[in-house]
Amino acid sequence: MARIPFEKPNINAMFDEISGNYDKLNALMTFGLYKQWRQAVVYALGDARPQRILDVATGTADMPILLANSIPSVKEIVGVDYSAEMLRIGEDKVKSERLNKTVRLLPCNAELLPFEDETFDAVTCAFGIRNFAHRERALSEMLRVLRPGGRLCILELSIPRNRLLRIGYNAYTNSVIPFLGKHVAKNEKAYQYLTRSIKAMPQYERMVAIIQSVGFTRVRFRALSGGTATLFEAMRSSSTPLIQA
């Protein structure tokens, strides 16, 4: 069935508006599972012993904080996002965790990263790639700043393949999530967008093909919690040419 395109709202303004309730809504909407999903990224990167990590679409800095506290080899994590309000909340969380010397947050566009080539040992992106206007361009930038042999981990919400799970999932995302958005975040439209953006997101093998198309190798995916989230893993090989998207 063909996917129906939809007009994206002003993403930065939308995330600024919901930033105050963002963490609370994540916990409510996922029944706390989002913490397990983020932990899967830690497991995927731990054996690589990365020292420098870039977290794209870092939001309120949950992923950099988790990585800094969980992977002993880490010396520096840079989190980037375009929402000033999300970063402001993230800065407060970084300070409360006393991670100022390890975690640095910067406002920037994921499609034009302000870093030299081959800067990072790993690049992560949790629940953000579906919001990018030009997905391949952002992925090309992630490839560019990743050193040869470096790892990519993309965590994203997804649609279960199991028919029965999908029926329940669709009912939940179409009704409960907008309800929570309206009554908790006071922004129903933002959480209606969330549901539409998940449905518009390339799923499973389609996303693998997109990641491969910009030059990543060893691309694979792993469905989490019945397919309500998916972890995509990839690598930049030593011979990978940079492809301009």
PDB file of C-alpha atoms in Angstrom:
ATOM      1  CA  MET A   1       0.000   0.000   0.000  1.00  0.00           C
ATOM      2  CA  ALA A   2       1.391   3.395  -0.982  1.00  0.00           C
ATOM      3  CA  ARG A   3       2.435   5.709   1.801  1.00  0.00           C
ATOM      4  CA  ILE A   4       0.539   8.985   1.957  1.00  0.00           C
ATOM      5  CA  PRO A   5       2.890  11.967   2.226  1.00  0.00           C
ATOM      6  CA  PHE A   6       2.095  14.567   4.850  1.00  0.00           C
ATOM      7  CA  GLU A   7       3.211  18.098   5.481  1.00  0.00           C
ATOM      8  CA  LYS A   8       5.613  18.356   8.372  1.00  0.00           C
ATOM      9  CA  PRO A   9       5.054  21.170  10.871  1.00  0.00           C
ATOM     10  CA  ASN A  10       7.782  23.551  11.976  1.00  0.00           C
ATOM     11  CA  ILE A  11       9.717  20.832  13.801  1.00  0.00           C
ATOM     12  CA  ASN A  12      11.950  23.129  15.832  1.00  0.00           C
ATOM     13  CA  ALA A  13       9.063  25.274  17.068  1.00  0.00           C
ATOM     14  CA  MET A  14       7.022  22.170  17.861  1.00  0.00           C
ATOM     15  CA  PHE A  15       9.760  20.634  20.000  1.00  0.00           C
ATOM     16  CA  ASP A  16      10.362  23.950  21.744  1.00  0.00           C
ATOM     17  CA  GLU A  17       6.662  24.008  22.680  1.00  0.00           C
ATOM     18  CA  ILE A  18       6.537  20.470  24.097  1.00  0.00           C
ATOM     19  CA  SER A  19      10.013  20.463  25.689  1.00  0.00           C
ATOM     20  CA  GLY A  20       8.736  20.943  29.238  1.00  0.00           C
ATOM     21  CA  ASN A  21       6.666  17.752  29.123  1.00  0.00           C
ATOM     22  CA  TYR A  22       8.795  15.780  26.663  1.00  0.00           C
ATOM     23  CA  ASP A  23      10.449  13.429  29.159  1.00  0.00           C
ATOM     24  CA  LYS A  24       7.195  12.830  31.054  1.00  0.00           C
ATOM     25  CA  LEU A  25       5.324  11.987  27.826  1.00  0.00           C
ATOM     26  CA  ASN A  26       8.082   9.608  26.692  1.00  0.00           C
ATOM     27  CA  ALA A  27       7.694   7.628  29.905  1.00  0.00           C
ATOM     28  CA  LEU A  28       3.893   7.583  29.728  1.00  0.00           C
ATOM     29  CA  MET A  29       3.557   6.753  26.035  1.00  0.00           C
ATOM     30  CA  THR A  30       6.081   3.909  26.055  1.00  0.00           C
ATOM     31  CA  PHE A  31       5.229   2.550  29.525  1.00  0.00           C
ATOM     32  CA  GLY A  32       8.868   3.190  30.401  1.00  0.00           C
ATOM     33  CA  LEU A  33      10.134   0.958  27.584  1.00  0.00           C
ATOM     34  CA  TYR A  34      12.103   3.809  26.026  1.00  0.00           C
ATOM     35  CA  LYS A  35      14.750   3.282  28.717  1.00  0.00           C
ATOM     36  CA  GLN A  36      15.197  -0.356  27.625  1.00  0.00           C
ATOM     37  CA  TRP A  37      15.386   0.732  23.996  1.00  0.00           C
ATOM     38  CA  ARG A  38      18.126   3.237  24.762  1.00  0.00           C
ATOM     39  CA  GLN A  39      19.968   0.545  26.728  1.00  0.00           C
ATOM     40  CA  ALA A  40      20.103  -1.509  23.518  1.00  0.00           C
ATOM     41  CA  VAL A  41      22.319   1.220  22.044  1.00  0.00           C
ATOM     42  CA  VAL A  42      24.677   0.898  25.009  1.00  0.00           C
ATOM     43  CA  TYR A  43      24.959  -2.855  24.430  1.00  0.00           C
ATOM     44  CA  ALA A  44      25.547  -2.333  20.701  1.00  0.00           C
ATOM     45  CA  LEU A  45      28.406   0.120  21.275  1.00  0.00           C
ATOM     46  CA  GLY A  46      30.015  -1.211  24.460  1.00  0.00           C
ATOM     47  CA  ASP A  47      32.368  -3.726  22.850  1.00  0.00           C
ATOM     48  CA  ALA A  48      33.656  -1.081  20.396  1.00  0.00           C
ATOM     49  CA  ARG A  49      34.982   0.986  23.324  1.00  0.00           C
ATOM     50  CA  PRO A  50      34.310   4.378  21.699  1.00  0.00           C
ATOM     51  CA  GLN A  51      36.061   7.419  23.124  1.00  0.00           C
ATOM     52  CA  ARG A  52      34.280  10.167  21.189  1.00  0.00           C
ATOM     53  CA  ILE A  53      30.560   9.898  20.412  1.00  0.00           C
ATOM     54  CA  LEU A  54      28.201  12.187  18.541  1.00  0.00           C
ATOM     55  CA  ASP A  55      24.502  12.034  19.423  1.00  0.00           C
ATOM     56  CA  VAL A  56      22.328  13.582  16.707  1.00  0.00           C
ATOM     57  CA  ALA A  57      18.855  14.957  17.572  1.00  0.00           C
ATOM     58  CA  THR A  58      19.875  14.679  21.206  1.00  0.00           C
ATOM     59  CA  GLY A  59      16.718  16.324  22.586  1.00  0.00           C
ATOM     60  CA  THR A  60      16.970  16.620  26.365  1.00  0.00           C
ATOM     61  CA  ALA A  61      20.270  14.693  26.399  1.00  0.00           C
ATOM     62  CA  ASP A  62      19.013  11.330  27.703  1.00  0.00           C
ATOM     63  CA  MET A  63      21.247   9.382  25.315  1.00  0.00           C
ATOM     64  CA  PRO A  64      24.522  11.243  26.014  1.00  0.00           C
ATOM     65  CA  ILE A  65      23.909  10.965  29.754  1.00  0.00           C
ATOM     66  CA  LEU A  66      23.224   7.229  29.508  1.00  0.00           C
ATOM     67  CA  LEU A  67      26.264   6.593  27.304  1.00  0.00           C
ATOM     68  CA  ALA A  68      28.556   8.658  29.538  1.00  0.00           C
ATOM     69  CA  ASN A  69      27.405   6.754  32.620  1.00  0.00           C
ATOM     70  CA  SER A  70      27.468   3.304  30.983  1.00  0.00           C
ATOM     71  CA  ILE A  71      30.530   3.048  28.716  1.00  0.00           C
ATOM     72  CA  PRO A  72      33.852   3.416  30.619  1.00  0.00           C
ATOM     73  CA  SER A  73      35.890   4.185  27.488  1.00  0.00           C
ATOM     74  CA  VAL A  74      33.963   7.372  26.708  1.00  0.00           C
ATOM     75  CA  LYS A  75      35.947  10.600  27.039  1.00  0.00           C
ATOM     76  CA  GLU A  76      33.670  13.009  25.172  1.00  0.00           C
ATOM     77  CA  ILE A  77      30.090  13.029  23.919  1.00  0.00           C
ATOM     78  CA  VAL A  78      28.681  15.828  21.805  1.00  0.00           C
ATOM     79  CA  GLY A  79      24.903  16.084  21.558  1.00  0.00           C
ATOM     80  CA  VAL A  80      23.412  18.236  18.797  1.00  0.00           C
ATOM     81  CA  ASP A  81      19.858  19.432  18.270  1.00  0.00           C
ATOM     82  CA  TYR A  82      18.050  22.328  16.611  1.00  0.00           C
ATOM     83  CA  SER A  83      15.600  22.952  19.469  1.00  0.00           C
ATOM     84  CA  ALA A  84      16.964  25.531  21.892  1.00  0.00           C
ATOM     85  CA  GLU A  85      14.445  24.660  24.599  1.00  0.00           C
ATOM     86  CA  MET A  86      15.223  20.939  24.459  1.00  0.00           C
ATOM     87  CA  LEU A  87      18.928  21.721  24.763  1.00  0.00           C
ATOM     88  CA  ARG A  88      18.282  24.055  27.688  1.00  0.00           C
ATOM     89  CA  ILE A  89      16.579  21.242  29.604  1.00  0.00           C
ATOM     90  CA  GLY A  90      19.361  18.891  28.534  1.00  0.00           C
ATOM     91  CA  GLU A  91      22.001  21.237  29.907  1.00  0.00           C
ATOM     92  CA  ASP A  92      20.282  21.223  33.296  1.00  0.00           C
ATOM     93  CA  LYS A  93      20.212  17.416  33.293  1.00  0.00           C
ATOM     94  CA  VAL A  94      23.888  17.203  32.336  1.00  0.00           C
ATOM     95  CA  LYS A  95      24.795  19.538  35.185  1.00  0.00           C
ATOM     96  CA  SER A  96      22.704  17.577  37.683  1.00  0.00           C
ATOM     97  CA  GLU A  97      24.562  14.418  36.630  1.00  0.00           C
ATOM     98  CA  ARG A  98      27.894  16.248  36.977  1.00  0.00           C
ATOM     99  CA  LEU A  99      28.851  15.327  33.438  1.00  0.00           C
ATOM    100  CA  ASN A 100      29.855  18.810  32.245  1.00  0.00           C
ATOM    101  CA  LYS A 101      33.391  17.680  31.462  1.00  0.00           C
ATOM    102  CA  THR A 102      32.210  14.735  29.366  1.00  0.00           C
ATOM    103  CA  VAL A 103      28.984  15.855  27.678  1.00  0.00           C
ATOM    104  CA  ARG A 104      28.748  18.948  25.482  1.00  0.00           C
ATOM    105  CA  LEU A 105      25.511  20.113  23.831  1.00  0.00           C
ATOM    106  CA  LEU A 106      25.404  22.237  20.683  1.00  0.00           C
ATOM    107  CA  PRO A 107      22.610  23.771  18.581  1.00  0.00           C
ATOM    108  CA  CYS A 108      23.015  22.758  14.944  1.00  0.00           C
ATOM    109  CA  ASN A 109      21.371  21.290  11.872  1.00  0.00           C
ATOM    110  CA  ALA A 110      21.806  17.516  11.486  1.00  0.00           C
ATOM    111  CA  GLU A 111      22.150  18.019   7.736  1.00  0.00           C
ATOM    112  CA  LEU A 112      25.169  20.312   8.141  1.00  0.00           C
ATOM    113  CA  LEU A 113      27.248  19.105  11.077  1.00  0.00           C
ATOM    114  CA  PRO A 114      29.985  21.544  12.214  1.00  0.00           C
ATOM    115  CA  PHE A 115      32.701  18.907  12.656  1.00  0.00           C
ATOM    116  CA  GLU A 116      35.757  17.794  10.715  1.00  0.00           C
ATOM    117  CA  ASP A 117      35.745  14.539   8.762  1.00  0.00           C
ATOM    118  CA  GLU A 118      36.399  11.363  10.767  1.00  0.00           C
ATOM    119  CA  THR A 119      35.980  13.027  14.174  1.00  0.00           C
ATOM    120  CA  PHE A 120      33.930  10.448  16.092  1.00  0.00           C
ATOM    121  CA  ASP A 121      34.232   6.770  16.989  1.00  0.00           C
ATOM    122  CA  ALA A 122      30.454   6.344  17.094  1.00  0.00           C
ATOM    123  CA  VAL A 123      27.335   8.249  16.037  1.00  0.00           C
ATOM    124  CA  THR A 124      23.935   7.711  17.634  1.00  0.00           C
ATOM    125  CA  CYS A 125      20.488   9.058  16.830  1.00  0.00           C
ATOM    126  CA  ALA A 126      17.486   8.140  18.987  1.00  0.00           C
ATOM    127  CA  PHE A 127      13.917   8.917  17.892  1.00  0.00           C
ATOM    128  CA  GLY A 128      15.014  11.741  15.622  1.00  0.00           C
ATOM    129  CA  ILE A 129      15.700  10.561  12.108  1.00  0.00           C
ATOM    130  CA  ARG A 130      12.031  10.435  11.112  1.00  0.00           C
ATOM    131  CA  ASN A 131      11.901  14.210  11.683  1.00  0.00           C
ATOM    132  CA  PHE A 132      14.681  15.139   9.260  1.00  0.00           C
ATOM    133  CA  ALA A 133      13.578  16.924   6.098  1.00  0.00           C
ATOM    134  CA  HIS A 134      16.378  15.309   4.063  1.00  0.00           C
ATOM    135  CA  ARG A 135      17.129  11.950   5.654  1.00  0.00           C
ATOM    136  CA  GLU A 136      19.879  10.863   3.242  1.00  0.00           C
ATOM    137  CA  ARG A 137      21.700  14.162   3.661  1.00  0.00           C
ATOM    138  CA  ALA A 138      21.734  13.758   7.441  1.00  0.00           C
ATOM    139  CA  LEU A 139      22.966  10.172   7.117  1.00  0.00           C
ATOM    140  CA  SER A 140      25.725  11.312   4.754  1.00  0.00           C
ATOM    141  CA  GLU A 141      26.842  13.834   7.363  1.00  0.00           C
ATOM    142  CA  MET A 142      26.883  11.111  10.025  1.00  0.00           C
ATOM    143  CA  LEU A 143      29.053   8.988   7.721  1.00  0.00           C
ATOM    144  CA  ARG A 144      31.396  11.908   7.023  1.00  0.00           C
ATOM    145  CA  VAL A 145      32.136  12.654  10.693  1.00  0.00           C
ATOM    146  CA  LEU A 146      32.512   8.983  11.609  1.00  0.00           C
ATOM    147  CA  ARG A 147      36.013   7.553  11.526  1.00  0.00           C
ATOM    148  CA  PRO A 148      36.720   4.396   9.468  1.00  0.00           C
ATOM    149  CA  GLY A 149      35.659   1.404  11.543  1.00  0.00           C
ATOM    150  CA  GLY A 150      33.272   3.577  13.558  1.00  0.00           C
ATOM    151  CA  ARG A 151      29.737   2.514  14.491  1.00  0.00           C
ATOM    152  CA  LEU A 152      26.338   4.010  13.751  1.00  0.00           C
ATOM    153  CA  CYS A 153      23.296   3.274  15.929  1.00  0.00           C
ATOM    154  CA  ILE A 154      19.878   4.623  14.992  1.00  0.00           C
ATOM    155  CA  LEU A 155      16.972   3.979  17.335  1.00  0.00           C
ATOM    156  CA  GLU A 156      13.507   4.738  16.007  1.00  0.00           C
ATOM    157  CA  LEU A 157       9.852   4.042  16.667  1.00  0.00           C
ATOM    158  CA  SER A 158       8.320   1.557  14.257  1.00  0.00           C
ATOM    159  CA  ILE A 159       5.217  -0.421  13.355  1.00  0.00           C
ATOM    160  CA  PRO A 160       4.960  -4.078  14.445  1.00  0.00           C
ATOM    161  CA  ARG A 161       4.847  -6.644  11.655  1.00  0.00           C
ATOM    162  CA  ASN A 162       2.672  -9.064  13.597  1.00  0.00           C
ATOM    163  CA  ARG A 163      -0.933  -8.485  12.493  1.00  0.00           C
ATOM    164  CA  LEU A 164      -2.521  -8.707  15.947  1.00  0.00           C
ATOM    165  CA  LEU A 165       0.126  -6.493  17.522  1.00  0.00           C
ATOM    166  CA  ARG A 166      -0.285  -4.010  14.686  1.00  0.00           C
ATOM    167  CA  ILE A 167      -4.052  -3.734  15.257  1.00  0.00           C
ATOM    168  CA  GLY A 168      -3.539  -2.881  18.931  1.00  0.00           C
ATOM    169  CA  TYR A 169      -0.615  -0.609  18.098  1.00  0.00           C
ATOM    170  CA  ASN A 170      -2.622   1.385  15.555  1.00  0.00           C
ATOM    171  CA  ALA A 171      -5.518   1.801  17.978  1.00  0.00           C
ATOM    172  CA  TYR A 172      -3.129   3.024  20.667  1.00  0.00           C
ATOM    173  CA  THR A 173      -1.174   5.454  18.478  1.00  0.00           C
ATOM    174  CA  ASN A 174      -4.283   6.862  16.796  1.00  0.00           C
ATOM    175  CA  SER A 175      -6.231   7.530  19.983  1.00  0.00           C
ATOM    176  CA  VAL A 176      -4.262   7.283  23.234  1.00  0.00           C
ATOM    177  CA  ILE A 177      -1.127   9.157  22.148  1.00  0.00           C
ATOM    178  CA  PRO A 178      -3.020  12.239  20.844  1.00  0.00           C
ATOM    179  CA  PHE A 179      -5.128  12.135  24.026  1.00  0.00           C
ATOM    180  CA  LEU A 180      -1.996  12.210  26.185  1.00  0.00           C
ATOM    181  CA  GLY A 181      -0.556  14.963  24.022  1.00  0.00           C
ATOM    182  CA  LYS A 182      -3.677  17.057  24.475  1.00  0.00           C
ATOM    183  CA  HIS A 183      -4.091  16.601  28.215  1.00  0.00           C
ATOM    184  CA  VAL A 184      -0.485  16.272  29.419  1.00  0.00           C
ATOM    185  CA  ALA A 185       1.583  18.288  26.934  1.00  0.00           C
ATOM    186  CA  LYS A 186      -1.341  20.587  26.027  1.00  0.00           C
ATOM    187  CA  ASN A 187      -0.410  20.085  22.379  1.00  0.00           C
ATOM    188  CA  GLU A 188      -2.557  17.519  20.584  1.00  0.00           C
ATOM    189  CA  LYS A 189      -1.263  18.444  17.125  1.00  0.00           C
ATOM    190  CA  ALA A 190       2.328  17.616  18.054  1.00  0.00           C
ATOM    191  CA  TYR A 191       1.379  14.092  19.070  1.00  0.00           C
ATOM    192  CA  GLN A 192      -0.881  13.620  16.056  1.00  0.00           C
ATOM    193  CA  TYR A 193       2.237  14.447  14.072  1.00  0.00           C
ATOM    194  CA  LEU A 194       4.161  11.813  16.052  1.00  0.00           C
ATOM    195  CA  THR A 195       1.722   9.127  14.908  1.00  0.00           C
ATOM    196  CA  ARG A 196       1.841  10.248  11.278  1.00  0.00           C
ATOM    197  CA  SER A 197       5.628  10.502  11.274  1.00  0.00           C
ATOM    198  CA  ILE A 198       6.001   6.907  12.480  1.00  0.00           C
ATOM    199  CA  LYS A 199       3.740   5.675   9.684  1.00  0.00           C
ATOM    200  CA  ALA A 200       5.683   7.704   7.113  1.00  0.00           C
ATOM    201  CA  MET A 201       9.047   6.413   8.352  1.00  0.00           C
ATOM    202  CA  PRO A 202      10.739   3.759   6.161  1.00  0.00           C
ATOM    203  CA  GLN A 203      10.482   0.481   8.056  1.00  0.00           C
ATOM    204  CA  TYR A 204      12.942  -2.378   8.533  1.00  0.00           C
ATOM    205  CA  GLU A 205      14.538  -3.424   5.188  1.00  0.00           C
ATOM    206  CA  ARG A 206      13.578  -0.134   3.523  1.00  0.00           C
ATOM    207  CA  MET A 207      15.512   1.830   6.105  1.00  0.00           C
ATOM    208  CA  VAL A 208      18.447  -0.579   5.822  1.00  0.00           C
ATOM    209  CA  ALA A 209      18.562   0.130   2.077  1.00  0.00           C
ATOM    210  CA  ILE A 210      18.596   3.898   2.696  1.00  0.00           C
ATOM    211  CA  ILE A 211      21.449   3.627   5.204  1.00  0.00           C
ATOM    212  CA  GLN A 212      23.404   1.472   2.756  1.00  0.00           C
ATOM    213  CA  SER A 213      22.754   3.908  -0.102  1.00  0.00           C
ATOM    214  CA  VAL A 214      24.853   6.665   1.498  1.00  0.00           C
ATOM    215  CA  GLY A 215      27.844   4.365   2.020  1.00  0.00           C
ATOM    216  CA  PHE A 216      27.424   2.563   5.341  1.00  0.00           C
ATOM    217  CA  THR A 217      28.327  -1.136   5.491  1.00  0.00           C
ATOM    218  CA  ARG A 218      27.291  -4.086   7.675  1.00  0.00           C
ATOM    219  CA  VAL A 219      23.835  -2.559   8.065  1.00  0.00           C
ATOM    220  CA  ARG A 220      21.347  -4.579  10.075  1.00  0.00           C
ATOM    221  CA  PHE A 221      18.268  -4.036  12.186  1.00  0.00           C
ATOM    222  CA  ARG A 222      16.804  -5.508  15.338  1.00  0.00           C
ATOM    223  CA  ALA A 223      13.141  -5.181  16.292  1.00  0.00           C
ATOM    224  CA  LEU A 224      12.561  -4.284  19.942  1.00  0.00           C
ATOM    225  CA  SER A 225       9.435  -4.890  22.062  1.00  0.00           C
ATOM    226  CA  GLY A 226       7.551  -6.654  19.305  1.00  0.00           C
ATOM    227  CA  GLY A 227       8.589  -4.126  16.682  1.00  0.00           C
ATOM    228  CA  THR A 228       7.322  -0.985  18.405  1.00  0.00           C
ATOM    229  CA  ALA A 229      10.898   0.274  18.138  1.00  0.00           C
ATOM    230  CA  THR A 230      13.805  -0.728  15.900  1.00  0.00           C
ATOM    231  CA  LEU A 231      17.558  -0.465  16.359  1.00  0.00           C
ATOM    232  CA  PHE A 232      19.566  -0.024  13.143  1.00  0.00           C
ATOM    233  CA  GLU A 233      23.300  -0.706  13.339  1.00  0.00           C
ATOM    234  CA  ALA A 234      25.930   0.073  10.699  1.00  0.00           C
ATOM    235  CA  MET A 235      29.623   0.739  10.233  1.00  0.00           C
ATOM    236  CA  ARG A 236      31.855   2.944   8.157  1.00  0.00           C
ATOM    237  CA  SER A 237      34.451   0.699   6.563  1.00  0.00           C
ATOM    238  CA  SER A 238      38.025   1.826   5.964  1.00  0.00           C
ATOM    239  CA  SER A 239      37.381   1.934   2.216  1.00  0.00           C
ATOM    240  CA  THR A 240      34.012   3.707   2.289  1.00  0.00           C
ATOM    241  CA  PRO A 241      33.868   6.644  -0.153  1.00  0.00           C
ATOM    242  CA  LEU A 242      31.844   9.695   0.877  1.00  0.00           C
ATOM    243  CA  ILE A 243      28.647   9.980  -1.165  1.00  0.00           C
ATOM    244  CA  GLN A 244      27.086  13.410  -1.451  1.00  0.00           C
ATOM    245  CA  ALA A 245      23.315  13.136  -0.889  1.00  0.00           C
TER     246      ALA A 245
END
